[in-house]
Coordinates of C-alpha atoms in Angstrom, one line a residue:
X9 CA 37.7 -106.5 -129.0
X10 CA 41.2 -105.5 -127.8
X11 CA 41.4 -102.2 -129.8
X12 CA 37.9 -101.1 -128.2
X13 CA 39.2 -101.9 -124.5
X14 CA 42.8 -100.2 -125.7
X15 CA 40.3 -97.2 -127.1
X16 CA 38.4 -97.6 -123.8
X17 CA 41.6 -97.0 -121.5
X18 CA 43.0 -93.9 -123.8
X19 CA 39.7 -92.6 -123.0
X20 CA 40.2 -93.1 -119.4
X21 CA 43.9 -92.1 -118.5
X22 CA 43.1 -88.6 -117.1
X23 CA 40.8 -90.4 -114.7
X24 CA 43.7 -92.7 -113.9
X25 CA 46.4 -89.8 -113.7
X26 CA 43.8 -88.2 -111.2
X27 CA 43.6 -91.2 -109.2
X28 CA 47.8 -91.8 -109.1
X29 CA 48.1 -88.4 -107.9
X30 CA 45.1 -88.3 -105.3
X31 CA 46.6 -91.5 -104.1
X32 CA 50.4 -90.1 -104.2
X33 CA 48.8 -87.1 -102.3
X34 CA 47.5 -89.2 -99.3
X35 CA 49.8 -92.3 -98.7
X36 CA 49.6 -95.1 -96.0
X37 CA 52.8 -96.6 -94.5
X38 CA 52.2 -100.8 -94.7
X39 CA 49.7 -102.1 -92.2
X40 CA 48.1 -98.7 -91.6
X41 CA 46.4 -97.9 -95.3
X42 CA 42.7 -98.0 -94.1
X43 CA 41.7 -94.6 -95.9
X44 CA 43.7 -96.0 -99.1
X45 CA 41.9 -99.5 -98.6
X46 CA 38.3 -97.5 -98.3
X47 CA 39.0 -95.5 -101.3
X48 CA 39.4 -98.5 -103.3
X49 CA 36.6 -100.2 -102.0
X50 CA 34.6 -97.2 -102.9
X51 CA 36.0 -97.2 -106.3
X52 CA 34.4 -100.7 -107.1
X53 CA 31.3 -100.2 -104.9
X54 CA 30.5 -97.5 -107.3
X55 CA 31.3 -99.6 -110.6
X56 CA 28.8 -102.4 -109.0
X57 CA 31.9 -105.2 -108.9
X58 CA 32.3 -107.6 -106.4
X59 CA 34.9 -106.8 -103.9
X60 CA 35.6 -108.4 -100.5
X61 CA 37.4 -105.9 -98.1
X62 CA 39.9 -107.3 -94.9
X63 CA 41.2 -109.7 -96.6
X64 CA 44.7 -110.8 -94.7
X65 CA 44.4 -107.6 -93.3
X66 CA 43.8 -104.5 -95.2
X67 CA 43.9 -106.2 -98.5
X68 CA 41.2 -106.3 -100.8
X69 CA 39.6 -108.6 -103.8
X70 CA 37.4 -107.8 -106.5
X71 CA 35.7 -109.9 -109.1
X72 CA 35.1 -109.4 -112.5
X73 CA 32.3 -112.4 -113.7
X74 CA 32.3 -113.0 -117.5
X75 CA 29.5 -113.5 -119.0
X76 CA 31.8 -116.7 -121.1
X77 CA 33.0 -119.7 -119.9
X78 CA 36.8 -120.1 -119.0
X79 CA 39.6 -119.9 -116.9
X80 CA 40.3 -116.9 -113.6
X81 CA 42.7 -114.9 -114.6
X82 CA 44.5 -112.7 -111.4
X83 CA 46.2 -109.4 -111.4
X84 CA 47.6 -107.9 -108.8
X85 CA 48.6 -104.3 -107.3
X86 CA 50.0 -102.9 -104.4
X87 CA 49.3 -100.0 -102.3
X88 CA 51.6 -99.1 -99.4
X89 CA 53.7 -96.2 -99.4
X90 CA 57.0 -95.5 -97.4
X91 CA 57.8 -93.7 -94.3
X92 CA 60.1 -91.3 -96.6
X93 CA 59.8 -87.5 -97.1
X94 CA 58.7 -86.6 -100.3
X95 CA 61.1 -83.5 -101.5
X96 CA 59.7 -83.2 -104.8
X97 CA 58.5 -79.9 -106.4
X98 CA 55.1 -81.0 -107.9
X99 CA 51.6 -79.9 -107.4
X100 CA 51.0 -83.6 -105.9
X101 CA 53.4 -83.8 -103.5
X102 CA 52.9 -86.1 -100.2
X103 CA 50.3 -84.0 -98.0
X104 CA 51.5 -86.4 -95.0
X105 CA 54.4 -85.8 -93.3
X106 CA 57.3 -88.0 -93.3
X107 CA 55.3 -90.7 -95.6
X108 CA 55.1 -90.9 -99.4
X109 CA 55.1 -93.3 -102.5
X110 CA 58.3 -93.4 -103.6
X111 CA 58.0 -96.9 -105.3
X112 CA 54.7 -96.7 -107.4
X113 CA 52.6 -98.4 -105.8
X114 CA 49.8 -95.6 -106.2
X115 CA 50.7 -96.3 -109.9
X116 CA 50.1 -99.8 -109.7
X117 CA 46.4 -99.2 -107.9
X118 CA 45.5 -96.5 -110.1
X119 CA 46.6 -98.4 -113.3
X120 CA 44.5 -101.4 -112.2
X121 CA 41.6 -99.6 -110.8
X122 CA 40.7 -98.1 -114.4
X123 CA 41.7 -101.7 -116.2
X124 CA 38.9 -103.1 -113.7
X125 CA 36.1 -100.2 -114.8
X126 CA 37.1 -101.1 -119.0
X127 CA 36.8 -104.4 -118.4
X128 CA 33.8 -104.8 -116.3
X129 CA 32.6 -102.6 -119.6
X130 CA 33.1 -105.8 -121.2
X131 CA 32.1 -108.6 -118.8
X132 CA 30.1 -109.9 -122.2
X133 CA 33.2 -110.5 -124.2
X134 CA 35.1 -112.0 -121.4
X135 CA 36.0 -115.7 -122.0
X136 CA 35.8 -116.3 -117.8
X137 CA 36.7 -114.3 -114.8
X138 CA 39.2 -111.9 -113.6
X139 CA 40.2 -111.2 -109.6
X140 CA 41.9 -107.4 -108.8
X141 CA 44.3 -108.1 -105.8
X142 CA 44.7 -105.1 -104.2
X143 CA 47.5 -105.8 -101.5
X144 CA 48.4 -103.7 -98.7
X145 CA 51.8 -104.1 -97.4
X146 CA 54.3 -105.0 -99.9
X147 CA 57.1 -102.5 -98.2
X148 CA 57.7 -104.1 -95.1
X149 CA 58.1 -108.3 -94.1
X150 CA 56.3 -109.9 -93.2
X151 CA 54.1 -108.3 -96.5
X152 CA 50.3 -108.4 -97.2
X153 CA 50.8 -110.9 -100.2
X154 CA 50.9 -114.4 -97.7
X155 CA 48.4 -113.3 -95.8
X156 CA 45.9 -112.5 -98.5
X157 CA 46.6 -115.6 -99.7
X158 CA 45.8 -117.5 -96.7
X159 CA 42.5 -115.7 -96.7
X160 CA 42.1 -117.4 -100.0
X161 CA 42.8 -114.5 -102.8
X162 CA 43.7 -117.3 -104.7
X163 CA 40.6 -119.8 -104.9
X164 CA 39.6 -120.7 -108.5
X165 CA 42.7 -118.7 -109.6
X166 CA 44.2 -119.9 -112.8
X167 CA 46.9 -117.9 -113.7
X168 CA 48.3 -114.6 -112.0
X169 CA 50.4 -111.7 -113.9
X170 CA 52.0 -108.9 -111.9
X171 CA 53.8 -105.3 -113.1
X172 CA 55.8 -102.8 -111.6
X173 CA 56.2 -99.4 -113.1
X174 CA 60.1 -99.0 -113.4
X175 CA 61.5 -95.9 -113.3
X176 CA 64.9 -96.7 -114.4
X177 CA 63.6 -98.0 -117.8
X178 CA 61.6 -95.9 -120.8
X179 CA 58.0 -95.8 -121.3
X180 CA 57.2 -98.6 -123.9
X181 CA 60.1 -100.6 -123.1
X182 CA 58.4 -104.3 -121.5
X183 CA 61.4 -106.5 -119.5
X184 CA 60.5 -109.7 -118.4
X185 CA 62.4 -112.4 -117.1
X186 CA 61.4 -116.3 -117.3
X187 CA 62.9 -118.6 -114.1
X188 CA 64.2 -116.1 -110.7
X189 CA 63.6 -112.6 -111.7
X190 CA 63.8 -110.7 -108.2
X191 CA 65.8 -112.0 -104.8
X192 CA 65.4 -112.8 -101.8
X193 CA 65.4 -110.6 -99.4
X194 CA 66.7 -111.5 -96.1
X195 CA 67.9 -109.0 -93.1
X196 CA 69.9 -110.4 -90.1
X197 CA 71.3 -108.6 -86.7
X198 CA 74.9 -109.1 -85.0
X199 CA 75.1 -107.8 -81.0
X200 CA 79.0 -108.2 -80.2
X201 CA 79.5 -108.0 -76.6
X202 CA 83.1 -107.1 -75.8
X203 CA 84.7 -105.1 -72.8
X204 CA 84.4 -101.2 -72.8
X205 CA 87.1 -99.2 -71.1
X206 CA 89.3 -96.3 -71.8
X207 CA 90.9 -95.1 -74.9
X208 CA 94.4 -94.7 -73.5
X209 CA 94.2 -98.5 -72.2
X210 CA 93.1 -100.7 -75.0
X211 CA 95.0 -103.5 -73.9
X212 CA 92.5 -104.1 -70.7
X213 CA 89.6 -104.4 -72.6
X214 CA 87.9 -106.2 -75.9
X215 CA 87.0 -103.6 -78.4
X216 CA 83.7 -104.3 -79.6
X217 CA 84.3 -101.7 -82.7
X218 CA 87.1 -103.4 -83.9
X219 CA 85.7 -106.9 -83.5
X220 CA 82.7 -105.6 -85.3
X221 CA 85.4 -103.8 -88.8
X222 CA 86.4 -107.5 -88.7
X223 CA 83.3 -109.1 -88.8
X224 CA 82.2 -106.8 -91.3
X225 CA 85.5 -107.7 -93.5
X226 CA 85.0 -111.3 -93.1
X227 CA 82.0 -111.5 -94.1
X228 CA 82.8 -110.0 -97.3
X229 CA 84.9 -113.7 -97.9
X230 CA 81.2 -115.3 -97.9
X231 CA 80.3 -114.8 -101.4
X232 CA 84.1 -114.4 -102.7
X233 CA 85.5 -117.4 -101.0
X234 CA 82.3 -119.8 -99.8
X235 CA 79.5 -119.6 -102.8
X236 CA 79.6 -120.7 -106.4
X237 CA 81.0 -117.8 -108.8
X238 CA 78.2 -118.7 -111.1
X239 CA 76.0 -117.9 -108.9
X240 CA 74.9 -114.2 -107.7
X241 CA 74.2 -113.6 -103.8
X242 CA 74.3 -110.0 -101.6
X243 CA 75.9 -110.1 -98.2
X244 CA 75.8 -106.5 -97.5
X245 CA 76.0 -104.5 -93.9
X246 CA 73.8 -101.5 -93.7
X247 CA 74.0 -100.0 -90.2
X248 CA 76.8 -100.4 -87.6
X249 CA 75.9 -98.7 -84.2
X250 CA 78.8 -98.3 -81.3
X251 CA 78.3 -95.1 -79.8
X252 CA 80.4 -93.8 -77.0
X253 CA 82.0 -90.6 -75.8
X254 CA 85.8 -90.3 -77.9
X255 CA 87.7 -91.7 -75.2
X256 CA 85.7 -94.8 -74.5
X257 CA 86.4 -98.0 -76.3
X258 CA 83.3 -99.8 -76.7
X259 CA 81.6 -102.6 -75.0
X260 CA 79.2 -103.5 -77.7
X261 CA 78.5 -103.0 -81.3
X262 CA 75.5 -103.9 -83.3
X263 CA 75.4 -104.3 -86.9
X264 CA 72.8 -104.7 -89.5
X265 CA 72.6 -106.1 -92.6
X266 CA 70.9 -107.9 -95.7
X267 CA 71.3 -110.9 -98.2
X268 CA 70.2 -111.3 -101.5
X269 CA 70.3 -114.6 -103.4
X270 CA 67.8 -116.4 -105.6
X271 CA 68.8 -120.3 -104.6
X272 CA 67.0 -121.3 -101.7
X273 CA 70.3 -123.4 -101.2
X274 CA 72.6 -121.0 -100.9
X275 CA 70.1 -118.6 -99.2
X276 CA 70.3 -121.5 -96.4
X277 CA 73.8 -121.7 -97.0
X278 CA 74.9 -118.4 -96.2
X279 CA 72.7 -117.9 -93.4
X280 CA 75.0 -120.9 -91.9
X281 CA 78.8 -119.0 -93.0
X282 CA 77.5 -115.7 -91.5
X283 CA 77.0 -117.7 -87.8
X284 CA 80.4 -119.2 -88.8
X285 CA 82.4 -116.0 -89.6
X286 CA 81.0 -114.1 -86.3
X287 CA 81.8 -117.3 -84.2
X288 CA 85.4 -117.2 -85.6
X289 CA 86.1 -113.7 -85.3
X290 CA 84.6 -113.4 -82.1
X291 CA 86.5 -116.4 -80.1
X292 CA 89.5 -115.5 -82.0
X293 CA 89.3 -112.2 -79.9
X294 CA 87.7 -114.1 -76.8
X295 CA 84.1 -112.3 -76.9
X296 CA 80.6 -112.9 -76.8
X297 CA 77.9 -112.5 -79.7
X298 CA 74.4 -112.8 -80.7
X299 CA 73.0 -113.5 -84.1
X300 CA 69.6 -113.5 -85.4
X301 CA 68.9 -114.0 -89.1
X302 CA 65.5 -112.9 -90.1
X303 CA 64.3 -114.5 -93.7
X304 CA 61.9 -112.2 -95.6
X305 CA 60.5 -112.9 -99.2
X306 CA 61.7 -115.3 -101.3
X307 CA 62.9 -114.8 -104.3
X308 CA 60.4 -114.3 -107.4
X309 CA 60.5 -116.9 -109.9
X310 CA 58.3 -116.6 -113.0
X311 CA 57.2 -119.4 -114.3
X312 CA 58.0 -120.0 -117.8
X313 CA 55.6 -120.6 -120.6
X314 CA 53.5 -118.2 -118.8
X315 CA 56.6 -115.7 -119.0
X316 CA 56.7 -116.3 -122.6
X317 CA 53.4 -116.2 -123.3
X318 CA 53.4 -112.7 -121.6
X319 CA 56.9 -111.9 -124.2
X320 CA 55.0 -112.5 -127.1
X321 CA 52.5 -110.6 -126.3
X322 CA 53.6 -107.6 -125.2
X323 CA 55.0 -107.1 -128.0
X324 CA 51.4 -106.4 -129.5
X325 CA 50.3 -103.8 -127.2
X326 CA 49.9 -100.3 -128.6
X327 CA 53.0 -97.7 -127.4
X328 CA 55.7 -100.7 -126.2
X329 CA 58.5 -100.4 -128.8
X330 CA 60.4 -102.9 -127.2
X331 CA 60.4 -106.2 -125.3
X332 CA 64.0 -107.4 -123.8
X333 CA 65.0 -109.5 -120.8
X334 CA 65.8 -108.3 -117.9
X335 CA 68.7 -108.8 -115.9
X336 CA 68.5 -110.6 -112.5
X337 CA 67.5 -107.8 -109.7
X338 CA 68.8 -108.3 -106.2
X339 CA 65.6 -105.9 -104.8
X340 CA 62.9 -108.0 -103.2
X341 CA 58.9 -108.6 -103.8
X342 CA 56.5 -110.7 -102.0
X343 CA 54.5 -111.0 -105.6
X344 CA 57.2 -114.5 -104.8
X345 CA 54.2 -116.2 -102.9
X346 CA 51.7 -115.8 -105.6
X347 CA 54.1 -117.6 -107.8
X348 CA 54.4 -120.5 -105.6
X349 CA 51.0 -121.1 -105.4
X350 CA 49.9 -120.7 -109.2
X351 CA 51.1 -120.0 -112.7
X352 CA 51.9 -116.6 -113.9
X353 CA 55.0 -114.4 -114.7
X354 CA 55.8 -110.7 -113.1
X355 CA 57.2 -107.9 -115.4
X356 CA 58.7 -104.3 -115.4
X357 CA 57.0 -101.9 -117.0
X358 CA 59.4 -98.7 -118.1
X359 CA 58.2 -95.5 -116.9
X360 CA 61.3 -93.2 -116.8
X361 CA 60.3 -89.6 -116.3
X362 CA 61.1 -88.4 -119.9
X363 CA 61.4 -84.6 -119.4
X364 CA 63.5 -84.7 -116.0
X365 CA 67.2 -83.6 -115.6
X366 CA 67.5 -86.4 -112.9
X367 CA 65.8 -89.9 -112.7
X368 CA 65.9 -90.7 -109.3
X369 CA 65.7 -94.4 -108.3
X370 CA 62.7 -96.0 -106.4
X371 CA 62.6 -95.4 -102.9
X372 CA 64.1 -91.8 -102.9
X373 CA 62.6 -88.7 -102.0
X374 CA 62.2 -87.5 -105.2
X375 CA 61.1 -90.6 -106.5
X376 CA 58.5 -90.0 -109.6
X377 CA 57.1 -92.1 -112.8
X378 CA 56.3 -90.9 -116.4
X379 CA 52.1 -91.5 -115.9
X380 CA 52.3 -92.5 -119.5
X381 CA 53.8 -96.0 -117.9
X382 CA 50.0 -96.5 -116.0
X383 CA 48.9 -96.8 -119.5
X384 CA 51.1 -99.3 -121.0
X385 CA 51.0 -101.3 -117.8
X386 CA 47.2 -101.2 -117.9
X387 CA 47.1 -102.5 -122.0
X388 CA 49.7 -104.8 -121.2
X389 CA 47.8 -106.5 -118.4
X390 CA 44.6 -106.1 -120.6
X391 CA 46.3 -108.2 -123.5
X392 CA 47.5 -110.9 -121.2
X393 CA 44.4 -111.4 -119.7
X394 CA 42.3 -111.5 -122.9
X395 CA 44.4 -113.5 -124.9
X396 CA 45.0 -115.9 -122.2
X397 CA 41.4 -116.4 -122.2
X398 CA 41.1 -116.9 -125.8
X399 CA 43.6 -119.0 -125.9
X400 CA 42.6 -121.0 -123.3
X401 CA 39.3 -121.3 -125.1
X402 CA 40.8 -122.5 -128.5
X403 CA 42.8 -125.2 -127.1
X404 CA 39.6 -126.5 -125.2
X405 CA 37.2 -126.1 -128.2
X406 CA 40.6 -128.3 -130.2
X407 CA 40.3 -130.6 -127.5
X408 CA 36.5 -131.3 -127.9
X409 CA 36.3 -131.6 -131.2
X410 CA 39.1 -134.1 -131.4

């Protein structure tokens, strides 16, 4: 059965290419992807599945019903693209202005998409159900994921697997990861409100610039000083914003920054020291300060016989040559909610532009994937979701006949 929907896929990959690029051609920033939205809808409409459209907000959920008895097994893509400018040199190059994929996410959709038409081809073999969640909004907090799932995306859902197409990693390399794979991914905002005055009298005011280098520096003492060396955490300032003419010393700074950690304890922890570091440094240079800390998704922790299951099998699949664990990754994914509300395990899935002098990393302009990784990621997800099935049916049929 496996090498006919494996045969089935090879068979479809040019359709699959067509529809990454069509998709990387015309991207939607997160929350606005209606045209991206109806084109999937379409897709399925065509096929005859199931699909339920709005759900959360532009998110969408097909269903698969197997003509077998047995458990609902969920995969998931996203679609969303980034307000980035795509500077690539490539036939399917961002047609909006100011917005491309530069993740692959149109990867993800198109890889799932033509997994969904093989095996809705197959609907007679399959030992139960399988739900496509397509989710909009994976870019930008508060996500699409939660949302969708408060719409129920996950009712009757047994198990859930998740991929992303990793561009930093070869095509047919698998990595997985059982326990915290991905952090959290938490932003937080610092106004310091000194007094401004001029540059040849620094002694009458409270330079908001300077009280803002040390708050930066002190905050650095968080994860060296304050959190368990065994453990990893990010405490990292992004944007610092004091503009005046030369002569001016500043009256206010603002600074923005994110943390990474995968303990929800020291997630909580830090969010604590970074009030207490801006509350020392500020009275200790008698000025005023605001502090907002804004918690985004959580971090992603597979679960782990699922995660092994999804090792051993991967290992199967035509075209992966090898299956390692990954390290720990400080980025962030809201796939994290679907793991706290069933089983299931998220992977990598290499796709490393093989015939480019540079590999640039996701979210850059010239972001791009190896297509080849759409097909590995498609057979992978195919394997998980039939042997889990079988599997699943075995131990039942042992259980009865006991």
């Amino acid at each position: 059965m496996l090498d006919q929907l494996w045969s089935n896929l090879d068979q479809y990959f040019n359709e699959m290419i067509d529809i990454r690029r069509y998709l990387h051609m015309h991207p939607e920033i997160s929350f606005q992807e209606v045209k991206t939205a109806a084109f999937i809808k379409k897709y399925y409409q065509d096929l005859g599945i199931e699909i339920r459209e709005n759900v959360g907000g532009n998110g969408l959920v097909a269903k698969i019903i197997g003509e077998l008895p047995g458990p609902t097994v969920a995969l998931r893509a996203d679609f969303d693209a980034l307000p980035i400018q795509d500077e690539k040199d490539v036939a399917y190059k961002s047609t909006v202005p100011g917005v491309m994929h530069a993740c692959g996410h149109d990867g993800h959709t198109a890889t799932l998409l033509v997994l969904a038409k093989v095996l809705n081809q197959h609907r007679h073999l399959l030992n139960g159900n399988v739900v496509l969640i397509h989710q909009h909004a994976e870019e930008y907090a508060p996500g699409g994921a939660l949302s969708m799932i408060n719409d129920g995306c996950l009712e009757g859902v047994d198990v859930i697997f998740g991929t992303h197409l990793w561009a930093s990693e070869p095509v047919g390399k698998i990595q997985y990861r059982s326990g915290p794979i991905m952090a959290a991914a938490d932003r937080f905002e610092i106004r310091v409100h000194g007094e401004g005055g001029h540059g040849a009298q620094p002694h009458k005011t409270k330079d908001a610039i300077l009280i803002g280098s040390q708050i930066v520096t002190n905050l650095q003492q968080i994860i060296s000083r304050k959190v368990d060396p065994v453990s990893s955490a990010v405490v990292s300032v992004g944007s610092f914003v004091a503009e005046n003419a030369f002569n001016i010393i500043a009256n206010s700074a603002k600074l923005i920054g994110t943390v990474r950690t995968f303990d929800e304890d020291i997630r909580t922890q830090i969010e604590k020291e970074i009030d207490n570091v801006i509350k020392g440094t500020c009275l200790m240079n008698n000025a005023e300060y605001e502090y907002d800390f804004f918690r985004g998704y959580p971090a992603v922790v597979n679960h782990h016989d699922e995660t092994e299951f999804l090792r051993e099998n991967a290992s199967q699949v035509p075209g992966v040559y090898e299956v390692e664990e990954t390290p720990l990754q400080m980025g962030g994914e809201d796939f994290a909610y679907y793991l706290q509300h069933v089983k299931g395990t998220f992977f990598f899935t290499g796709a490393k532009p093989a015939h480019s002098e540079d590999v640039y990393p996701h979210h850059h302009p010239k972001f791009d994937i190896d297509e080849k990784g759409m097909l590995i990621a498609a057979k992978t997800l195919c394997k998980a979701t039939i042997q889990y099935q079988l599997d699943y049916r075995e131990s039942h049929e042992l259980n009865l006949n006991k």
